[in-house]
XYZ file of C-alpha atoms in Angstrom:
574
model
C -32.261 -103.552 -42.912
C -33.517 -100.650 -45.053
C -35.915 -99.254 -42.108
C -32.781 -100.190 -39.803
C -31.206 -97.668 -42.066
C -33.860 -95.107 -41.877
C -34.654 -94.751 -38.305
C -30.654 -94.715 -37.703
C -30.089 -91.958 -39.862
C -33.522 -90.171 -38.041
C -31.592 -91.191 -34.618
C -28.403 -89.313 -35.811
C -30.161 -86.707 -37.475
C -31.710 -85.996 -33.850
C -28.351 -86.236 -31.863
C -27.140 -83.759 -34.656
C -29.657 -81.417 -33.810
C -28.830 -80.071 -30.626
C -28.039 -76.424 -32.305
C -31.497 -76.187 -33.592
C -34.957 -75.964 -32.029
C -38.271 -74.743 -33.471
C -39.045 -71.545 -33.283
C -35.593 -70.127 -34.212
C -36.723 -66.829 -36.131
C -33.678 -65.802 -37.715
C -32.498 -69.341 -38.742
C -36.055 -70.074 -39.982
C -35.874 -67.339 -42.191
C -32.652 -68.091 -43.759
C -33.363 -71.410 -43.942
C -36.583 -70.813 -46.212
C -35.128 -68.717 -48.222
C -32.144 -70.558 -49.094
C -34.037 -73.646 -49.818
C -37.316 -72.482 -50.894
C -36.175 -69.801 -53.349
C -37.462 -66.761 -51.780
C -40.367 -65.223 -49.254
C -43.114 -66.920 -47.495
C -46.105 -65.191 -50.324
C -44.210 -67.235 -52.798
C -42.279 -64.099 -54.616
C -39.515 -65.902 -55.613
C -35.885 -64.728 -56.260
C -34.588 -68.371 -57.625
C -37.286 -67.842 -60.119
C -35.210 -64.729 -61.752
C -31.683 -66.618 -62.334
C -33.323 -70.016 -62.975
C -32.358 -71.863 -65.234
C -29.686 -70.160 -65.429
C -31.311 -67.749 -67.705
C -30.550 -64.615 -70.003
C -30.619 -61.180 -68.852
C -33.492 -59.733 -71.544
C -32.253 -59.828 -75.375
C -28.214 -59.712 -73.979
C -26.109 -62.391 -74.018
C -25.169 -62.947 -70.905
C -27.100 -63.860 -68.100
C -28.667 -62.602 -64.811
C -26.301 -65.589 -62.639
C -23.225 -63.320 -63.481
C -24.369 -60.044 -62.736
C -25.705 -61.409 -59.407
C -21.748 -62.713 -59.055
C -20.166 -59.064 -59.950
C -22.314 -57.563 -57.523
C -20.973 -60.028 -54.452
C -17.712 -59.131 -54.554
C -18.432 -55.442 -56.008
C -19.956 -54.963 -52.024
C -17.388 -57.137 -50.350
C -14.634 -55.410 -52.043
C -15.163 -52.275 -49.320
C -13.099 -54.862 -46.621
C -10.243 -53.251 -44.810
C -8.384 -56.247 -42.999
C -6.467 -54.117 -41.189
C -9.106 -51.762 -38.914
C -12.027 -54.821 -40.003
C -14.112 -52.087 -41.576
C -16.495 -53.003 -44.670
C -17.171 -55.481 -46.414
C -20.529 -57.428 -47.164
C -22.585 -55.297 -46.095
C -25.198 -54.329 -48.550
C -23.525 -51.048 -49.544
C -22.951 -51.338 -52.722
C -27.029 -50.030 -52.602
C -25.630 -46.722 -52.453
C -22.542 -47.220 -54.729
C -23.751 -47.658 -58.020
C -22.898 -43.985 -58.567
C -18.909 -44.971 -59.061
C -17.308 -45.733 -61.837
C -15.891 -48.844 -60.139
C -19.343 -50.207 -60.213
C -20.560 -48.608 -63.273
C -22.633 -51.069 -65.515
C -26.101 -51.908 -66.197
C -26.022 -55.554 -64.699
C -25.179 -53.531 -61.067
C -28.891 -51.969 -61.371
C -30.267 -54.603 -62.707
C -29.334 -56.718 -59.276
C -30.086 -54.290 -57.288
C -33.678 -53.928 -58.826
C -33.683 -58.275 -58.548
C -32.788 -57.707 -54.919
C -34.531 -54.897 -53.477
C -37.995 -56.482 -52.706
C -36.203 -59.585 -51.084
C -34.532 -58.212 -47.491
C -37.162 -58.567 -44.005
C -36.811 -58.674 -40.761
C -34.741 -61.657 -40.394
C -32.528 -61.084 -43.695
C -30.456 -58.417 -44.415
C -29.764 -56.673 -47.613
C -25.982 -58.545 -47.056
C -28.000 -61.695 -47.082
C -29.930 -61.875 -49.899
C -27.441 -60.680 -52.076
C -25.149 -64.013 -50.524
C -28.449 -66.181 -51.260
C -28.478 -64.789 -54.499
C -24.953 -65.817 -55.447
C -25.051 -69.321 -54.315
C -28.657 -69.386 -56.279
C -26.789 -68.267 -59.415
C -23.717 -70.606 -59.039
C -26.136 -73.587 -58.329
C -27.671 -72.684 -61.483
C -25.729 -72.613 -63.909
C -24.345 -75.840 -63.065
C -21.759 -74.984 -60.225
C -21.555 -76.305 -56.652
C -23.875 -75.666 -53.451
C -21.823 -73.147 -51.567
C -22.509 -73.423 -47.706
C -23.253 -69.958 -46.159
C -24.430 -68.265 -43.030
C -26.550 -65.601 -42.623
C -26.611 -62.623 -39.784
C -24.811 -59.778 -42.112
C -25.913 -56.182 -40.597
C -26.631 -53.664 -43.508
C -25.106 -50.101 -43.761
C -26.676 -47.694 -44.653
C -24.049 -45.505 -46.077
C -21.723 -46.072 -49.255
C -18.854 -48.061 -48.160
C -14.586 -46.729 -49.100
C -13.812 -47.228 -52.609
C -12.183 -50.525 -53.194
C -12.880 -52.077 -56.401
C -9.762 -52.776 -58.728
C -9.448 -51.437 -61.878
C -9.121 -53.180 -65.117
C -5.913 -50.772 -65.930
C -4.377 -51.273 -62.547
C -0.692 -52.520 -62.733
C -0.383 -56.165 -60.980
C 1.037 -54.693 -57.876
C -1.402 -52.408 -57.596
C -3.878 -55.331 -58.490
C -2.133 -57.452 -54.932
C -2.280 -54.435 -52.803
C -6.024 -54.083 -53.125
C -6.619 -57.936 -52.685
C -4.157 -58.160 -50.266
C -6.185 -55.128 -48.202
C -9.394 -57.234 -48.704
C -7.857 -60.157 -46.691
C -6.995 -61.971 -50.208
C -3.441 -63.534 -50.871
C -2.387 -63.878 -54.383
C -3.669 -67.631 -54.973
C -6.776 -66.537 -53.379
C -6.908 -63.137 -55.635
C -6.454 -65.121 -59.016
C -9.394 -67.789 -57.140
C -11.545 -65.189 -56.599
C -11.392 -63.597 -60.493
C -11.517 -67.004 -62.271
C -14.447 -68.017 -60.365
C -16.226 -64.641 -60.657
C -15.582 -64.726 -64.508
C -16.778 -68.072 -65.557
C -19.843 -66.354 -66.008
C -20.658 -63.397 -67.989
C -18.597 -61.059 -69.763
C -17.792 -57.699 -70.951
C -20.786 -55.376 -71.926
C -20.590 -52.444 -74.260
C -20.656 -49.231 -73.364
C -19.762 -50.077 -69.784
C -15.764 -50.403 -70.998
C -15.944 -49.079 -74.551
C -12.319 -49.522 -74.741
C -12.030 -53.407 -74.529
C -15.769 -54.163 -76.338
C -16.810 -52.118 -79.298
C -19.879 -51.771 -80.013
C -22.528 -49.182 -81.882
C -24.816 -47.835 -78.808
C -26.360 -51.141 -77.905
C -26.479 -52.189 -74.442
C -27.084 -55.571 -75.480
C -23.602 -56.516 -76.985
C -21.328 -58.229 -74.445
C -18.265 -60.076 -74.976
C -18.362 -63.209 -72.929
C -15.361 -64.367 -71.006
C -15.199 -67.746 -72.392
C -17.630 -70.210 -74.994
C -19.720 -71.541 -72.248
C -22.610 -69.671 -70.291
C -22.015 -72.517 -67.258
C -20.206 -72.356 -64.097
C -16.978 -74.100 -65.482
C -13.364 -74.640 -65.781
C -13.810 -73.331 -69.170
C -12.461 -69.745 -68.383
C -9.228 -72.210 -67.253
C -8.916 -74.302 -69.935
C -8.900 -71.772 -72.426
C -6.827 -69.271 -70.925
C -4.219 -72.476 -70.132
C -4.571 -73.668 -74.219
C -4.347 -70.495 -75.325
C -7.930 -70.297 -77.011
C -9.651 -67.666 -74.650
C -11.662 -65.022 -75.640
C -11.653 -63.322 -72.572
C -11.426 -59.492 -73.188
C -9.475 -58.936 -70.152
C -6.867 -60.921 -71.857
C -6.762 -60.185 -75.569
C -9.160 -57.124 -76.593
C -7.041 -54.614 -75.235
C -3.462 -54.667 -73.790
C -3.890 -51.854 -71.290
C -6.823 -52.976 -69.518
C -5.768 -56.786 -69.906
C -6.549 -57.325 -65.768
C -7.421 -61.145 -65.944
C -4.267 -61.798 -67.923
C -2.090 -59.956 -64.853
C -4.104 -61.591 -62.295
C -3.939 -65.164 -63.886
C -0.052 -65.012 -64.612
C 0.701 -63.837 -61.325
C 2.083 -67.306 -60.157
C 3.185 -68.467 -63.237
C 0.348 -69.936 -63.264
C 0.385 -72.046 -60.224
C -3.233 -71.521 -59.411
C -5.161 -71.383 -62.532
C -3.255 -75.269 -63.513
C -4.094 -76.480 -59.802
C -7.737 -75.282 -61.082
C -8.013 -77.320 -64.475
C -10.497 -79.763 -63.587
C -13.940 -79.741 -63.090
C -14.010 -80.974 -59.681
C -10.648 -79.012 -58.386
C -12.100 -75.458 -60.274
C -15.606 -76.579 -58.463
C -13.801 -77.195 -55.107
C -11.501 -74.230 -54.978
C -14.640 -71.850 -55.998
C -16.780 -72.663 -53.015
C -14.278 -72.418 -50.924
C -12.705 -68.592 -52.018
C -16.506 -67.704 -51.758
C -16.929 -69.024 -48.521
C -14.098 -66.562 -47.565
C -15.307 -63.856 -49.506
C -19.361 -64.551 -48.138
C -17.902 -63.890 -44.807
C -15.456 -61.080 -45.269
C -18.030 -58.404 -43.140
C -17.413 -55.986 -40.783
C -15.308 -57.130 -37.461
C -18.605 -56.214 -35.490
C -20.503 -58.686 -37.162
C -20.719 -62.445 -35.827
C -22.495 -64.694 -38.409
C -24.898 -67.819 -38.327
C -23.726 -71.238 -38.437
C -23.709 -73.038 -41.794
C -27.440 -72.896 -42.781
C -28.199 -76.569 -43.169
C -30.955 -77.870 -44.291
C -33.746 -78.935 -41.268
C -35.594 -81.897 -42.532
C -38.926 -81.425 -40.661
C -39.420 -77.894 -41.274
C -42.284 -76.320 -39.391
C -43.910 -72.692 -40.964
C -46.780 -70.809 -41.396
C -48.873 -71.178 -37.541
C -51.213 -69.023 -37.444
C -54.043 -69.517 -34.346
C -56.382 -67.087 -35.489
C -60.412 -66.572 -35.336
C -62.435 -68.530 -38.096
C -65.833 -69.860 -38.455
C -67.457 -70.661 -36.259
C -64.746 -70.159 -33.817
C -61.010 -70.472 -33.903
C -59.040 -71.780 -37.007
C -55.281 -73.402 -36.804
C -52.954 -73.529 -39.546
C -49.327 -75.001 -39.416
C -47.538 -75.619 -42.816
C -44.256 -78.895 -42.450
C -42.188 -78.961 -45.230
C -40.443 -82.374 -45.449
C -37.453 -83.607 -47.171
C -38.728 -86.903 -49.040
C -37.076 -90.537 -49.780
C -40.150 -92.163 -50.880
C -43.339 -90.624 -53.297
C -45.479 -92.607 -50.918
C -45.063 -90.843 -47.626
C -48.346 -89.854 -45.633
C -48.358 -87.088 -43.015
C -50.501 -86.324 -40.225
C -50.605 -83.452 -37.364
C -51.380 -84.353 -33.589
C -52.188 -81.317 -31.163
C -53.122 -81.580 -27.656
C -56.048 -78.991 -26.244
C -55.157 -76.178 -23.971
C -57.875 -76.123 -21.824
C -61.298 -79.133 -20.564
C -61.086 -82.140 -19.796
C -58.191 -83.259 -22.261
C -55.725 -80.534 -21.777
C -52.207 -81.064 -22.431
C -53.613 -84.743 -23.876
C -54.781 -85.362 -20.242
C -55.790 -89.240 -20.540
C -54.058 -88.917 -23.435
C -56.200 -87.482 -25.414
C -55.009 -85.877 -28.474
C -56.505 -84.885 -31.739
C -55.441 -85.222 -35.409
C -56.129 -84.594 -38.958
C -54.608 -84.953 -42.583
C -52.939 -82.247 -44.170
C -55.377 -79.735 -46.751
C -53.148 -79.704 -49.357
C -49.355 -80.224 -50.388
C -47.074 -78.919 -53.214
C -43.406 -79.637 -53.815
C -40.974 -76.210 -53.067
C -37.578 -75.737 -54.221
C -34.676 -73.366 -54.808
C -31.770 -73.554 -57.333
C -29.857 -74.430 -54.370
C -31.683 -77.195 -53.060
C -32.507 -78.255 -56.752
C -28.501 -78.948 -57.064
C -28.422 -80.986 -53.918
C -30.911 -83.457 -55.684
C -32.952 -82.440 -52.602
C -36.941 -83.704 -52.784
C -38.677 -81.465 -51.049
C -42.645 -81.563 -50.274
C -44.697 -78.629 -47.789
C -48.039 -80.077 -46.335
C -50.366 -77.102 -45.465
C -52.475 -78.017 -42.135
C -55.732 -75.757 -42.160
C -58.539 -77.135 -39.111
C -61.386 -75.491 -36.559
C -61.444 -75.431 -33.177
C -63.665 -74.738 -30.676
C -62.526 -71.741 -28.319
C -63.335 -74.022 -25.299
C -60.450 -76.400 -26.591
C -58.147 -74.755 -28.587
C -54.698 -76.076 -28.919
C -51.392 -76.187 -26.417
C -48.959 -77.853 -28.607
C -48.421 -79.894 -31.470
C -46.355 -82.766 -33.305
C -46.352 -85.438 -37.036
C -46.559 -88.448 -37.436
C -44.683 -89.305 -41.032
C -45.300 -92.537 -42.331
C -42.346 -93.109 -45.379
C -44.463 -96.028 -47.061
C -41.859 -98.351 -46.802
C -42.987 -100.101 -43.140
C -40.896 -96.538 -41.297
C -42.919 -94.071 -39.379
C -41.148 -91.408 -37.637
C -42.661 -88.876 -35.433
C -41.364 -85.448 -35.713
C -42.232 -83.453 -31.966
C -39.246 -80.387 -32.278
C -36.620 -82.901 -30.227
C -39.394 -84.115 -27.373
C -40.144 -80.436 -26.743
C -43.258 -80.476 -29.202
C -44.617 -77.166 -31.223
C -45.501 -75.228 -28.259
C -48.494 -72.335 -28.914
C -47.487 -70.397 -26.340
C -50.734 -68.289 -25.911
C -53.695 -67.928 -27.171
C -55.271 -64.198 -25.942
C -54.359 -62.332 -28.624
C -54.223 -63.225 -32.202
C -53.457 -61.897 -35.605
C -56.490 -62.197 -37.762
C -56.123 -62.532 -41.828
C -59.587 -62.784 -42.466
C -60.309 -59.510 -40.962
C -57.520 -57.812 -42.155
C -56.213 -56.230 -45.738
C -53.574 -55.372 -47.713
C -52.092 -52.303 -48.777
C -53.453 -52.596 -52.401
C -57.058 -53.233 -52.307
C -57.705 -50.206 -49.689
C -59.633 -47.762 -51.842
C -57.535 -44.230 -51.237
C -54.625 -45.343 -49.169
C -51.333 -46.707 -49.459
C -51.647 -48.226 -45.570
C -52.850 -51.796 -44.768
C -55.536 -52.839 -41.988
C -54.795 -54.613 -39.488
C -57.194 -57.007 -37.384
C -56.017 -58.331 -34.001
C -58.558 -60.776 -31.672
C -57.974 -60.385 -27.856
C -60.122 -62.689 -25.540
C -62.901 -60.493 -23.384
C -61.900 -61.211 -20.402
C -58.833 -59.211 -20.854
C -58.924 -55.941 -20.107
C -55.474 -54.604 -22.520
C -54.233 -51.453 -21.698
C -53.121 -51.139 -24.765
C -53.202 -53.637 -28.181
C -50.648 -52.554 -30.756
C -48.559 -53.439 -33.743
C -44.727 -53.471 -33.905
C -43.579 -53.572 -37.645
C -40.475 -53.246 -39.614
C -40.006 -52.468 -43.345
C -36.738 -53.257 -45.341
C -37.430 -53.306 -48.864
C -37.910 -49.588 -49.320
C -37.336 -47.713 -51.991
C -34.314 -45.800 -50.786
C -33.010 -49.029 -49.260
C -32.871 -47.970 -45.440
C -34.861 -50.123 -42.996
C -37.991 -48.345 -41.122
C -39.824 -49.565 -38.271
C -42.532 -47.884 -36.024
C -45.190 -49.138 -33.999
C -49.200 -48.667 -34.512
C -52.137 -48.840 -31.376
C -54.880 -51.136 -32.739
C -58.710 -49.311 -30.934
C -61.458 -51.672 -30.202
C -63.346 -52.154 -33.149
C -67.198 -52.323 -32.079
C -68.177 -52.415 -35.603
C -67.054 -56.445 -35.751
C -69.320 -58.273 -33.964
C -67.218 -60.500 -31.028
C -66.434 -64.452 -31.523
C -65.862 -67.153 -29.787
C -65.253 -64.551 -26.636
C -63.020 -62.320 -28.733
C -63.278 -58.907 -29.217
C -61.899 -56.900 -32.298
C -59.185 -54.369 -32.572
C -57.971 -52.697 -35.812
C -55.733 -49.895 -37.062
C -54.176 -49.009 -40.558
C -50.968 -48.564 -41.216
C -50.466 -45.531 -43.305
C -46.679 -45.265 -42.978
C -44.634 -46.208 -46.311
C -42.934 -49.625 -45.127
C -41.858 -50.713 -48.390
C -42.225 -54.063 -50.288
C -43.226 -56.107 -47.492
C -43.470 -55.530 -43.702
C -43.348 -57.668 -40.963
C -44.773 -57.238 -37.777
C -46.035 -58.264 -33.987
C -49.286 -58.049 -32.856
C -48.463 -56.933 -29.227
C -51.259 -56.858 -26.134
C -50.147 -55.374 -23.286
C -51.691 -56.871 -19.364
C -52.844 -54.691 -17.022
C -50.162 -56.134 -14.856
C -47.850 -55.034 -17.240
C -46.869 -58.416 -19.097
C -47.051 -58.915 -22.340
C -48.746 -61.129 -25.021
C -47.788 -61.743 -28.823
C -48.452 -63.166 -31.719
C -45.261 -62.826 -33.931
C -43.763 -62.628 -36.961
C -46.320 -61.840 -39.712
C -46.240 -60.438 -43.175
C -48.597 -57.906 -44.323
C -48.133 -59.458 -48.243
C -49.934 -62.889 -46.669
C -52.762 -60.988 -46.325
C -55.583 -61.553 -49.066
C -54.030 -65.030 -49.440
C -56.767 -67.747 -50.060
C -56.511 -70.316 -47.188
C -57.096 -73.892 -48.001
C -60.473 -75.833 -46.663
C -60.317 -77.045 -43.493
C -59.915 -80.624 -42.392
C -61.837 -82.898 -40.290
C -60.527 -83.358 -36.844
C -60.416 -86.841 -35.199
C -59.374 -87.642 -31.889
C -57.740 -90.765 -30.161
C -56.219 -91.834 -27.262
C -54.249 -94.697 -28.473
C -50.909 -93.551 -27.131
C -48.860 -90.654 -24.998
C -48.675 -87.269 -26.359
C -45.598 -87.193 -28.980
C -46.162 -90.912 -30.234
C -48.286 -92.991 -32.265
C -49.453 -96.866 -31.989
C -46.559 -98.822 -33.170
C -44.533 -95.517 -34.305
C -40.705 -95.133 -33.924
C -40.285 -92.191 -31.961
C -37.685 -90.068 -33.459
C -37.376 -86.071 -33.699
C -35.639 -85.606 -36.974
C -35.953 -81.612 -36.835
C -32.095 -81.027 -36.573
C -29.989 -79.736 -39.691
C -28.740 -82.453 -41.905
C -24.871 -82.408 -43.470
C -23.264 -85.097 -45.138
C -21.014 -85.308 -42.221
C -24.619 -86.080 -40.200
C -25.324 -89.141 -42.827
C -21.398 -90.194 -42.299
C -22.408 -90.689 -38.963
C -25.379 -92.258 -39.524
C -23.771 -94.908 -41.570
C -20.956 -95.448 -38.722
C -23.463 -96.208 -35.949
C -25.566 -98.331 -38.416
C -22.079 -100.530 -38.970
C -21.619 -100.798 -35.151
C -24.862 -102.025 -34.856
C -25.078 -104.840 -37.533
C-alpha cells in the first residue's frame, strides 16, 4: 500500500505539472532562491536572518527590518492610475524622512549583492520577507516572482506616525488597503521589531546609542503577541503608550473598535490573516507588471549543466536536487550519446553513473515547510566522439519505489554541443593581477568557421543599484592548445558589472544562426569541481526507463492541494 501511495502521489505530482518544464529560466531562478536560501555560488541571504537572529549588539533583529523595508517600497502604490509599488525603489529613497532609520540601510546593504538576471531587486526583497517571517516562527507565505525594478525614487507615500486616523485611511486606502486590511497590514509588520533611538527621538529616549530600541511587544517571534497585549492592555508598544502624539498603532488598531485585531487573537487566525495581507501587499506592483505563478516547490529539481571541455576531452556536470521521504534513497543519471553508433540510445543504449557528491540545501522557507531537501552533484568524461543528447534519473526511495524523473517524457535535452562555456579555462574578477575584469574561455568545435564568438552579460548588483548589460567578442586564442576538436576563444571583461554577472556565451554561423550556451555566472568561476565518476553503460531498457522501474516524471510543482489529490485518486483506487 505504502509504494501504492508513493507512485500515486508521483502520478499526480506529474498530471500537476503541466505549467512547468525544465529549462524554465526565470522560474528556475526563483525557485532556487526561495528554497535554497540564496545564489547558485552558495552566498546565502537566509543565512543573514537565520535563526531569526539579532541585528549586531541591538535588540532587535535583522527579520524586522527586512519587514519595514517591504512595505516601506510597496507603500509608493497609487490604485487609482496603478503607478508604484514593489518595485525596488525604495533603493533610491532612503534619503526621506519617511524611510529614515538605520535598519533601511542595513537591508539594503543585506540585499544589494542578491538581484541577477532572473530576479529583480522587487524580488529579493519579497524572498527576503517571507525568509524573515519563516524565521522567526511565522507562516510560509506563497509568492510569485516577475517584479520589474525602477530605477528612479518612487512618490512619497509612507504614513506618518503623527498622522491623524483619517489621514492614516486615506493613504492606505490610496495603496489599495481597506481599513481591516490597513490595521492587518501594521499588526503583522510590528510583531517584529520595534522602535530605535535616534530614528524617532520623540517616542524612544535614549543617550546617542543606536543600539537602544524599544520593542513592540515581549517576544522577538512572529506572534499574536503584539494582539494579545494591546487587547489585555499590557503592551509596550511605543506607538501606543510612549508618546500620545505619535501614538499611530493605537489609531490604526482602534479603528474598528477593534473588530480586526480580536478576529486576530489566535495563533492560527493572526498566522492566517498575515499571509494573506502580505500576499496582497507582495503583489501590489505597477499595473504594467504581470507576475509568476505561485512559486511551488519542483520536486526533481535539475541545475548546474554545464557541457564543457575537460581532460582528456569533454566533461558533463548536471546537479538534481530532490525533495526526500526516506534517508535511504539512491540516485543515478542516464544520458543517451549524440552522435556513433548509440545515438539518441539507438539499440538502446544508454549510459549511467552515480552521483560525485551530495549535500542537503535549505532556506528558512523551506526549513518551515519541514521540507527535506538533498542536491546530488553529477560530474563525468566523455569522449568528443560521443558526447551527450539528453538525459534523465532513476531515484530509488529504499522502500521497494523507484521513480524515474525524465522532465515529463521530454528528457533533459542538451541542445548543442559547438560551443561551450569553459570554467577551467576561465577566471574570476579577483585573482586577475591588475584588473577588475574577468576572463572568459569559450570552446567552439573546428569545423565551425564563427563569424563571430561573443559574450552577452548582464550585471544587477551594482553599486548604484541600476542594472548594466553589454556584450564582449571572445578572439581565437592560439595560445591554448585545441581539444578534443575544439578551438579556444577568450576575452576579459573589463566593464564594472557589479556583484555578480550573468552571461551567454553566443557563436554566431556563417549562415547566420546562432549557437549558445546560457545562463552562467562569472562568481562560479574558480569553483573546485568534484571528481569525476565512472561511466557504465547498459541496454537493459528504452531510453527514459529502467529494468523493473515505475516510470513516473515527478518534475511538476508540488502544493498541498497536489497531495489532496493524490490522496483522492489513491481512495478511488483501493
Amino acid at each position: 500500500m505504502l509504494n501504492l501511495l508513493l507512485s500515486t502521489l508521483a502520478l499526480t505530482r506529474a498530471a500537476a505539472a503541466a505549467g512547468y518544464q525544465w529549462p524554465s529560466p526565470q522560474y528556475d531562478a526563483l525557485e532556487d532562491f526561495l528554497y535554497e536560501g540564496g545564489r547558485p555560488d552558495g552566498s546565502s541571504l537566509g543565512a543573514l536572518v537565520s535563526p531569526c537572529r539579532l541585528r549586531g549588539a541591538t535588540n532587535t533583529t535583522v527579520a524586522a527590518e527586512w519587514v519595514r523595508l517591504v512595505y516601506h517600497d510597496a507603500a509608493t502604490h497609487q490604485i487609482a492610475d496603478g503607478s508604484g509599488g514593489l518595485d525596488g525603489s525604495i533603493f533610491f529613497e532612503t534619503d526621506r524622512t519617511e524611510n529614515n532609520g538605520a535598519g533601511m540601510n542595513n537591508t539594503l546593504n543585506d540585499f544589494s549583492v542578491y538581484p541577477s538576471k532572473y530576479v529583480s531587486r522587487a524580488d529579493v526583497i519579497v524572498l527576503g520577507t517571507v525568509m524573515a517571517v519563516a524565521t522567526c516562527g511565522g507562516p510560509a507565505i506563497p509568492i510569485q516572482g516577475g517584479r520589474i525594478d525602477a530605477n528612479v525614487a518612487g512618490p512619497y507615500g509612507v504614513p506618518n506616525i503623527t498622522d491623524s486616523l483619517d489621514s492614516l485611511k486615506g493613504t492606505f486606502a490610496h495603496q489599495g488597503f481597506n481599513v481591516s486590511e490597513m490595521i492587518q497590514l501594521v499588526a503583522c509588520g510590528h510583531t517584529l521589531g520595534g522602535v530605535r533611538y535616534p530614528d524617532f527621538p520623540n517616542v524612544v529616549p535614549g543617550s546617542g546609542s543606536q543600539t537602544v530600541v524599544q520593542l513592540f511587544d515581549d517576544t522577538q517571534r512572529f506572534d499574536h503577541s503584539i494582539i494579545s497585549q494591546y487587547l489585555d492592555g499590557s503592551t509596550r508598544d511605543p506607538l501606543i503608550v510612549a508618546n500620545a502624539s505619535a501614538a499611530s498603532d493605537l489609531l490604526v488598531f482602534s479603528a474598528d473598535n477593534n473588530v480586526t485585531m480580536q478576529s486576530m487573537n489566535s495563533e492560527q487566525a493572526f498566522s492566517s490573516t498575515c499571509s494573506t495581507i502580505f500576499q496582497k501587499m507582495f503583489r501590489t506592483v505597477p499595473s504594467t507588471v504581470n507576475l509568476t505563478d505561485n512559486i511551488d516547490l519542483v520536486p526533481v529539481k535539475v541545475t548546474g549543466v554545464q557541457l564543457t571541455i575537460g581532460s582528456p576531452e569533454l566533461q558533463f556536470q548536471a546537479n538534481v536536487r530532490l525533495q526526500l521521504s526516506s534517508n535511504h534513497t539512491t540516485v543515478t543519471m542516464y544520458w543517451c550519446d549524440r552522435y556513433g553508433s548509440g545515438a539518441n540510445c539507438a539499440s538502446k543504449l544508454k549510459r549511467f553513473t552515480a552521483p560525485s557528491t551530495s549535500a542537503p540545501v535549505s532556506s528558512p522557507f523551506s526549513a518551515t515547510m519541514n521540507l527535506t531537501l538533498q542536491k546530488y552533484q553529477f560530474v563525468v568524461p566523455l569522449a568528443a566522439n560521443q558526447s551527450i543528447s539528453k538525459f534523465w534519473f532513476e531515484i530509488d526511495y529504499g522502500n521497494g519505489t523507484t521513480t524515474v524523473a525524465n522532465n515529463n517524457g521530454a528528457f533533459y535535452n542538451i541542445d548543442q554541443d559547438a560551443v561551450l562555456f569553459v570554467p577551467s579555462q576561465s577566471r574570476p574578477k579577483a585573482v586577475l593581477s591588475g584588473s577588475n575584469g574577468v576572463f572568459i574561455a569559450a570552446a567552439v568545435k573546428s569545423t565551425n568557421t564563427p563569424s563571430r564568438v561573443y559574450v552577452d552579460w548582464i550585471g544587477r548588483a551594482t553599486k548604484n543599484f541600476i542594472a548594466v548589460n553589454g556584450t564582449t567578442d571572445l578572439k581565437l586564442n592560439s595560445s591554448i592548445p585545441s581539444v578534443a576538436g575544439y578551438n579556444f576563444y577568450t576575452a576579459e571583461i573589463t566593464e564594472e558589472y557589479g556583484a555578480s554577472m550573468q552571461f551567454d556565451v553566443i557563436s554566431v554561423q556563417q549562415n547566420g544562426t546562432s549557437l549558445a550556451d546560457t545562463y552562467k555566472w562569472d562568481t562560479l568561476i574558480g569553483l573546485n569541481t568534484p571528481a569525476e565518476t565512472q561511466v557504465n553503460s547498459t541496454t537493459s531498457s528504452a531510453a527514459g526507463g529502467a529494468s523493473g522501474a515505475v516510470a513516473v516524471a515527478t518534475a511538476g510543482p508540488w502544493t498541498w492541494s497536489v497531495a489532496a489529490a493524490a490522496l483522492a485518486v489513491l481512495s478511488a483506487a483501493l
